[in-house]
Amino acid sequence: ISQTINGGLIFYCLGFAFITLLVIAGSLFGKEKSEFFSWYFMIMLLGIINMPLTMLLTDRFRDSGWIVSKVIGIAFTGWLVWLLSSIKIATFSHGTCIVACVICAAINLAILLLCELKRRDRYRLLTNTSEVLQHAFLLELVFLFIFIVWTYIKAFNPEAFGTTEKLMDFGFMQAMFKSDYMPPEDLWLAGKSLNYYYVGQFMTTYLSKLS
């Protein structure tokens, strides 16, 4: 009984801290809080969708890989969007981004049903749920805190000019926004495709279109 009470108290404290950080973020960003929240919850959703795949790869982590699921979610869904647009099955659009997320969700559901639910004893999230959720919740608070602080600092200097690198990144992203397929059109040489690595700019453009 004492363990149940202590566990409930921990979740109560973590939940209170989470709500407090959300309130602070809303007050800090004012009229732009909707953009902040849309990106934050979008990244969280990508992590939730890809949690079965993450558990398959990183279940030994104390949070069953929850914090890593965000990276895997962005990489997996973003790669699928890039693949569909590269082989010209679908255009690089908001709709394609949504479809890619649905496909990834279906794949992860299959992983959950075929691998994890049939071998429950091998996965910490399914055998020691309370402890795993506590660690995942704590790491989520750390992530949210860092995300708020970094966004707040960046807001003092949000311009896309100032260095040639920032101008190049901005140009790459604009080219991708205007291109239906990958690789994007070259912003310097009309009629040609971009002859440069662009995975970072693509992932940022993908998240922008998804949001």
PDB file of C-alpha atoms in Angstrom:
ATOM      1  CA  ILE A   1       0.000   0.000   0.000  1.00  0.00           C
ATOM      2  CA  SER A   2       2.836   2.383   0.877  1.00  0.00           C
ATOM      3  CA  GLN A   3       4.439   1.778  -2.508  1.00  0.00           C
ATOM      4  CA  THR A   4       1.140   2.593  -4.215  1.00  0.00           C
ATOM      5  CA  ILE A   5       0.772   5.809  -2.193  1.00  0.00           C
ATOM      6  CA  ASN A   6       4.379   6.853  -2.885  1.00  0.00           C
ATOM      7  CA  GLY A   7       3.980   6.074  -6.574  1.00  0.00           C
ATOM      8  CA  GLY A   8       0.784   8.126  -6.745  1.00  0.00           C
ATOM      9  CA  LEU A   9       2.456  11.023  -4.953  1.00  0.00           C
ATOM     10  CA  ILE A  10       5.372  10.958  -7.419  1.00  0.00           C
ATOM     11  CA  PHE A  11       3.008  11.049 -10.395  1.00  0.00           C
ATOM     12  CA  TYR A  12       1.065  13.883  -8.769  1.00  0.00           C
ATOM     13  CA  CYS A  13       4.258  15.932  -8.306  1.00  0.00           C
ATOM     14  CA  LEU A  14       5.457  15.200 -11.839  1.00  0.00           C
ATOM     15  CA  GLY A  15       2.058  16.128 -13.262  1.00  0.00           C
ATOM     16  CA  PHE A  16       2.001  19.377 -11.307  1.00  0.00           C
ATOM     17  CA  ALA A  17       5.522  20.243 -12.561  1.00  0.00           C
ATOM     18  CA  PHE A  18       4.479  19.433 -16.142  1.00  0.00           C
ATOM     19  CA  ILE A  19       1.412  21.690 -16.009  1.00  0.00           C
ATOM     20  CA  THR A  20       3.476  24.433 -14.362  1.00  0.00           C
ATOM     21  CA  LEU A  21       6.010  24.351 -17.198  1.00  0.00           C
ATOM     22  CA  LEU A  22       3.218  24.521 -19.785  1.00  0.00           C
ATOM     23  CA  VAL A  23       1.734  27.559 -18.026  1.00  0.00           C
ATOM     24  CA  ILE A  24       5.161  29.225 -17.920  1.00  0.00           C
ATOM     25  CA  ALA A  25       5.648  28.534 -21.634  1.00  0.00           C
ATOM     26  CA  GLY A  26       2.251  30.045 -22.420  1.00  0.00           C
ATOM     27  CA  SER A  27       3.069  33.206 -20.508  1.00  0.00           C
ATOM     28  CA  LEU A  28       6.569  33.519 -21.996  1.00  0.00           C
ATOM     29  CA  PHE A  29       5.592  33.169 -25.652  1.00  0.00           C
ATOM     30  CA  GLY A  30       2.363  35.164 -25.613  1.00  0.00           C
ATOM     31  CA  LYS A  31       0.768  35.348 -29.070  1.00  0.00           C
ATOM     32  CA  GLU A  32       3.219  32.758 -30.418  1.00  0.00           C
ATOM     33  CA  LYS A  33       2.442  30.106 -27.805  1.00  0.00           C
ATOM     34  CA  SER A  34       0.312  28.168 -30.300  1.00  0.00           C
ATOM     35  CA  GLU A  35       3.377  27.638 -32.502  1.00  0.00           C
ATOM     36  CA  PHE A  36       5.404  26.462 -29.519  1.00  0.00           C
ATOM     37  CA  PHE A  37       2.734  24.041 -28.327  1.00  0.00           C
ATOM     38  CA  SER A  38       2.044  22.697 -31.827  1.00  0.00           C
ATOM     39  CA  TRP A  39       5.724  21.779 -32.264  1.00  0.00           C
ATOM     40  CA  TYR A  40       6.068  20.345 -28.772  1.00  0.00           C
ATOM     41  CA  PHE A  41       2.987  18.126 -28.916  1.00  0.00           C
ATOM     42  CA  MET A  42       3.726  17.158 -32.523  1.00  0.00           C
ATOM     43  CA  ILE A  43       7.156  15.843 -31.500  1.00  0.00           C
ATOM     44  CA  MET A  44       5.576  14.083 -28.515  1.00  0.00           C
ATOM     45  CA  LEU A  45       3.000  12.441 -30.794  1.00  0.00           C
ATOM     46  CA  LEU A  46       5.722  11.220 -33.155  1.00  0.00           C
ATOM     47  CA  GLY A  47       7.423   9.656 -30.144  1.00  0.00           C
ATOM     48  CA  ILE A  48       4.218   7.951 -28.986  1.00  0.00           C
ATOM     49  CA  ILE A  49       3.516   6.591 -32.472  1.00  0.00           C
ATOM     50  CA  ASN A  50       6.991   5.062 -32.710  1.00  0.00           C
ATOM     51  CA  MET A  51       7.225   3.792 -29.120  1.00  0.00           C
ATOM     52  CA  PRO A  52       6.839   0.088 -30.046  1.00  0.00           C
ATOM     53  CA  LEU A  53       9.803   0.320 -32.442  1.00  0.00           C
ATOM     54  CA  THR A  54      11.762   2.224 -29.806  1.00  0.00           C
ATOM     55  CA  MET A  55      11.025  -0.435 -27.181  1.00  0.00           C
ATOM     56  CA  LEU A  56      12.240  -3.103 -29.574  1.00  0.00           C
ATOM     57  CA  LEU A  57      15.581  -1.295 -29.890  1.00  0.00           C
ATOM     58  CA  THR A  58      16.128   0.289 -26.466  1.00  0.00           C
ATOM     59  CA  ASP A  59      14.042  -1.568 -23.888  1.00  0.00           C
ATOM     60  CA  ARG A  60      16.982  -1.816 -21.463  1.00  0.00           C
ATOM     61  CA  PHE A  61      16.758   1.934 -20.878  1.00  0.00           C
ATOM     62  CA  ARG A  62      15.075   2.819 -17.587  1.00  0.00           C
ATOM     63  CA  ASP A  63      12.396   4.743 -19.491  1.00  0.00           C
ATOM     64  CA  SER A  64      12.113   1.977 -22.145  1.00  0.00           C
ATOM     65  CA  GLY A  65      13.562   4.483 -24.614  1.00  0.00           C
ATOM     66  CA  TRP A  66      10.803   7.104 -24.289  1.00  0.00           C
ATOM     67  CA  ILE A  67      13.115  10.096 -24.726  1.00  0.00           C
ATOM     68  CA  VAL A  68      14.809   8.395 -27.704  1.00  0.00           C
ATOM     69  CA  SER A  69      11.433   7.762 -29.328  1.00  0.00           C
ATOM     70  CA  LYS A  70      11.239  11.423 -30.349  1.00  0.00           C
ATOM     71  CA  VAL A  71      14.408  11.112 -32.418  1.00  0.00           C
ATOM     72  CA  ILE A  72      13.347   7.772 -33.877  1.00  0.00           C
ATOM     73  CA  GLY A  73       9.893   9.163 -34.633  1.00  0.00           C
ATOM     74  CA  ILE A  74      11.228  12.179 -36.516  1.00  0.00           C
ATOM     75  CA  ALA A  75      13.825  10.102 -38.375  1.00  0.00           C
ATOM     76  CA  PHE A  76      11.472   7.244 -39.340  1.00  0.00           C
ATOM     77  CA  THR A  77       8.509   9.332 -40.495  1.00  0.00           C
ATOM     78  CA  GLY A  78      10.771  11.929 -42.136  1.00  0.00           C
ATOM     79  CA  TRP A  79      12.675   9.225 -44.022  1.00  0.00           C
ATOM     80  CA  LEU A  80       9.391   7.748 -45.262  1.00  0.00           C
ATOM     81  CA  VAL A  81       8.224  11.145 -46.553  1.00  0.00           C
ATOM     82  CA  TRP A  82      11.581  11.623 -48.289  1.00  0.00           C
ATOM     83  CA  LEU A  83      11.366   8.147 -49.851  1.00  0.00           C
ATOM     84  CA  LEU A  84       7.813   8.624 -51.142  1.00  0.00           C
ATOM     85  CA  SER A  85       8.703  11.990 -52.678  1.00  0.00           C
ATOM     86  CA  SER A  86      12.053  10.763 -54.062  1.00  0.00           C
ATOM     87  CA  ILE A  87      10.512   7.872 -56.004  1.00  0.00           C
ATOM     88  CA  LYS A  88       7.638  10.175 -56.990  1.00  0.00           C
ATOM     89  CA  ILE A  89       4.846   8.137 -55.391  1.00  0.00           C
ATOM     90  CA  ALA A  90       3.632  11.213 -53.505  1.00  0.00           C
ATOM     91  CA  THR A  91       4.418  14.916 -53.445  1.00  0.00           C
ATOM     92  CA  PHE A  92       6.209  16.561 -50.548  1.00  0.00           C
ATOM     93  CA  SER A  93       3.099  18.052 -48.960  1.00  0.00           C
ATOM     94  CA  HIS A  94       1.258  18.287 -45.651  1.00  0.00           C
ATOM     95  CA  GLY A  95      -0.999  15.425 -46.719  1.00  0.00           C
ATOM     96  CA  THR A  96       1.952  13.158 -47.480  1.00  0.00           C
ATOM     97  CA  CYS A  97       3.431  13.947 -44.067  1.00  0.00           C
ATOM     98  CA  ILE A  98       0.160  12.873 -42.430  1.00  0.00           C
ATOM     99  CA  VAL A  99       0.004   9.682 -44.532  1.00  0.00           C
ATOM    100  CA  ALA A 100       3.591   8.815 -43.579  1.00  0.00           C
ATOM    101  CA  CYS A 101       2.707   9.154 -39.893  1.00  0.00           C
ATOM    102  CA  VAL A 102      -0.314   6.871 -40.376  1.00  0.00           C
ATOM    103  CA  ILE A 103       1.861   4.268 -42.152  1.00  0.00           C
ATOM    104  CA  CYS A 104       4.435   4.415 -39.347  1.00  0.00           C
ATOM    105  CA  ALA A 105       1.653   4.052 -36.780  1.00  0.00           C
ATOM    106  CA  ALA A 106       0.416   0.913 -38.582  1.00  0.00           C
ATOM    107  CA  ILE A 107       3.934  -0.552 -38.669  1.00  0.00           C
ATOM    108  CA  ASN A 108       4.403   0.147 -34.971  1.00  0.00           C
ATOM    109  CA  LEU A 109       1.019  -1.386 -34.159  1.00  0.00           C
ATOM    110  CA  ALA A 110       2.106  -4.535 -36.002  1.00  0.00           C
ATOM    111  CA  ILE A 111       5.359  -4.580 -33.990  1.00  0.00           C
ATOM    112  CA  LEU A 112       3.384  -4.207 -30.771  1.00  0.00           C
ATOM    113  CA  LEU A 113       0.975  -7.043 -31.601  1.00  0.00           C
ATOM    114  CA  LEU A 114       3.474  -9.458 -33.164  1.00  0.00           C
ATOM    115  CA  CYS A 115       6.498  -8.933 -30.931  1.00  0.00           C
ATOM    116  CA  GLU A 116       5.843  -7.179 -27.669  1.00  0.00           C
ATOM    117  CA  LEU A 117       2.426  -8.352 -26.501  1.00  0.00           C
ATOM    118  CA  LYS A 118       3.352 -11.974 -27.246  1.00  0.00           C
ATOM    119  CA  ARG A 119       6.528 -11.678 -25.162  1.00  0.00           C
ATOM    120  CA  ARG A 120       5.415  -9.363 -22.392  1.00  0.00           C
ATOM    121  CA  ASP A 121       7.970 -10.675 -19.906  1.00  0.00           C
ATOM    122  CA  ARG A 122      10.834  -9.295 -22.027  1.00  0.00           C
ATOM    123  CA  TYR A 123       9.739  -5.652 -21.983  1.00  0.00           C
ATOM    124  CA  ARG A 124      10.118  -3.463 -18.899  1.00  0.00           C
ATOM    125  CA  LEU A 125       7.264  -1.138 -19.870  1.00  0.00           C
ATOM    126  CA  LEU A 126       4.855  -4.083 -19.793  1.00  0.00           C
ATOM    127  CA  THR A 127       6.229  -5.761 -16.658  1.00  0.00           C
ATOM    128  CA  ASN A 128       7.232  -2.755 -14.528  1.00  0.00           C
ATOM    129  CA  THR A 129       4.944  -0.084 -15.891  1.00  0.00           C
ATOM    130  CA  SER A 130       4.890   2.306 -12.929  1.00  0.00           C
ATOM    131  CA  GLU A 131       8.681   2.607 -12.595  1.00  0.00           C
ATOM    132  CA  VAL A 132       9.187   3.028 -16.349  1.00  0.00           C
ATOM    133  CA  LEU A 133       6.501   5.717 -16.549  1.00  0.00           C
ATOM    134  CA  GLN A 134       8.081   7.617 -13.655  1.00  0.00           C
ATOM    135  CA  HIS A 135      11.445   7.741 -15.434  1.00  0.00           C
ATOM    136  CA  ALA A 136       9.783   8.626 -18.750  1.00  0.00           C
ATOM    137  CA  PHE A 137       7.776  11.424 -17.107  1.00  0.00           C
ATOM    138  CA  LEU A 138      10.890  12.812 -15.419  1.00  0.00           C
ATOM    139  CA  LEU A 139      12.861  12.847 -18.671  1.00  0.00           C
ATOM    140  CA  GLU A 140       9.920  14.478 -20.431  1.00  0.00           C
ATOM    141  CA  LEU A 141      10.024  17.294 -17.867  1.00  0.00           C
ATOM    142  CA  VAL A 142      13.751  17.761 -18.543  1.00  0.00           C
ATOM    143  CA  PHE A 143      13.093  17.849 -22.295  1.00  0.00           C
ATOM    144  CA  LEU A 144      10.238  20.343 -21.925  1.00  0.00           C
ATOM    145  CA  PHE A 145      12.333  22.590 -19.677  1.00  0.00           C
ATOM    146  CA  ILE A 146      15.264  22.626 -22.140  1.00  0.00           C
ATOM    147  CA  PHE A 147      12.865  23.180 -25.066  1.00  0.00           C
ATOM    148  CA  ILE A 148      11.317  26.196 -23.324  1.00  0.00           C
ATOM    149  CA  VAL A 149      14.683  27.709 -22.353  1.00  0.00           C
ATOM    150  CA  TRP A 150      16.218  27.222 -25.796  1.00  0.00           C
ATOM    151  CA  THR A 151      13.169  28.595 -27.632  1.00  0.00           C
ATOM    152  CA  TYR A 152      13.077  31.609 -25.330  1.00  0.00           C
ATOM    153  CA  ILE A 153      16.773  32.366 -25.908  1.00  0.00           C
ATOM    154  CA  LYS A 154      16.457  31.858 -29.658  1.00  0.00           C
ATOM    155  CA  ALA A 155      13.483  34.232 -29.784  1.00  0.00           C
ATOM    156  CA  PHE A 156      15.828  37.157 -29.053  1.00  0.00           C
ATOM    157  CA  ASN A 157      17.599  36.553 -32.381  1.00  0.00           C
ATOM    158  CA  PRO A 158      15.225  34.705 -34.727  1.00  0.00           C
ATOM    159  CA  GLU A 159      16.392  36.252 -38.005  1.00  0.00           C
ATOM    160  CA  ALA A 160      17.418  34.044 -40.923  1.00  0.00           C
ATOM    161  CA  PHE A 161      20.290  36.385 -41.815  1.00  0.00           C
ATOM    162  CA  GLY A 162      23.583  37.156 -40.112  1.00  0.00           C
ATOM    163  CA  THR A 163      25.768  34.328 -41.390  1.00  0.00           C
ATOM    164  CA  THR A 164      26.139  32.627 -44.749  1.00  0.00           C
ATOM    165  CA  GLU A 165      25.230  29.294 -43.133  1.00  0.00           C
ATOM    166  CA  LYS A 166      21.841  30.565 -41.944  1.00  0.00           C
ATOM    167  CA  LEU A 167      21.125  32.097 -45.343  1.00  0.00           C
ATOM    168  CA  MET A 168      22.009  28.805 -47.042  1.00  0.00           C
ATOM    169  CA  ASP A 169      19.770  26.817 -44.677  1.00  0.00           C
ATOM    170  CA  PHE A 170      16.932  29.255 -45.294  1.00  0.00           C
ATOM    171  CA  GLY A 171      17.438  28.967 -49.056  1.00  0.00           C
ATOM    172  CA  PHE A 172      17.456  25.154 -48.927  1.00  0.00           C
ATOM    173  CA  MET A 173      14.240  25.093 -46.916  1.00  0.00           C
ATOM    174  CA  GLN A 174      12.513  27.539 -49.263  1.00  0.00           C
ATOM    175  CA  ALA A 175      13.541  25.369 -52.225  1.00  0.00           C
ATOM    176  CA  MET A 176      12.051  22.315 -50.485  1.00  0.00           C
ATOM    177  CA  PHE A 177       8.840  24.145 -49.633  1.00  0.00           C
ATOM    178  CA  LYS A 178       8.427  24.929 -53.349  1.00  0.00           C
ATOM    179  CA  SER A 179       9.482  21.493 -54.678  1.00  0.00           C
ATOM    180  CA  ASP A 180       6.999  18.672 -55.136  1.00  0.00           C
ATOM    181  CA  TYR A 181       9.632  15.951 -55.168  1.00  0.00           C
ATOM    182  CA  MET A 182      13.077  15.247 -53.763  1.00  0.00           C
ATOM    183  CA  PRO A 183      15.815  16.186 -54.395  1.00  0.00           C
ATOM    184  CA  PRO A 184      14.643  19.816 -54.409  1.00  0.00           C
ATOM    185  CA  GLU A 185      15.346  22.242 -57.197  1.00  0.00           C
ATOM    186  CA  ASP A 186      18.700  24.007 -56.979  1.00  0.00           C
ATOM    187  CA  LEU A 187      18.195  27.555 -55.705  1.00  0.00           C
ATOM    188  CA  TRP A 188      21.324  28.747 -57.560  1.00  0.00           C
ATOM    189  CA  LEU A 189      21.079  26.837 -60.851  1.00  0.00           C
ATOM    190  CA  ALA A 190      17.653  26.893 -62.512  1.00  0.00           C
ATOM    191  CA  GLY A 191      16.382  23.592 -63.863  1.00  0.00           C
ATOM    192  CA  LYS A 192      18.794  21.452 -61.839  1.00  0.00           C
ATOM    193  CA  SER A 193      18.344  19.524 -58.610  1.00  0.00           C
ATOM    194  CA  LEU A 194      20.222  20.437 -55.456  1.00  0.00           C
ATOM    195  CA  ASN A 195      23.731  18.983 -55.560  1.00  0.00           C
ATOM    196  CA  TYR A 196      24.449  19.051 -51.828  1.00  0.00           C
ATOM    197  CA  TYR A 197      23.561  17.077 -48.706  1.00  0.00           C
ATOM    198  CA  TYR A 198      20.366  18.399 -47.150  1.00  0.00           C
ATOM    199  CA  VAL A 199      19.056  15.907 -44.579  1.00  0.00           C
ATOM    200  CA  GLY A 200      19.009  18.413 -41.687  1.00  0.00           C
ATOM    201  CA  GLN A 201      17.208  21.082 -43.697  1.00  0.00           C
ATOM    202  CA  PHE A 202      14.801  18.445 -45.028  1.00  0.00           C
ATOM    203  CA  MET A 203      13.864  17.203 -41.556  1.00  0.00           C
ATOM    204  CA  THR A 204      13.203  20.764 -40.390  1.00  0.00           C
ATOM    205  CA  THR A 205      11.090  21.456 -43.483  1.00  0.00           C
ATOM    206  CA  TYR A 206       9.239  18.179 -42.933  1.00  0.00           C
ATOM    207  CA  LEU A 207       8.379  19.132 -39.340  1.00  0.00           C
ATOM    208  CA  SER A 208       7.276  22.578 -40.547  1.00  0.00           C
ATOM    209  CA  LYS A 209       4.948  21.063 -43.135  1.00  0.00           C
ATOM    210  CA  LEU A 210       3.628  18.501 -40.672  1.00  0.00           C
ATOM    211  CA  SER A 211       2.838  21.185 -38.092  1.00  0.00           C
TER     212      SER A 211
END
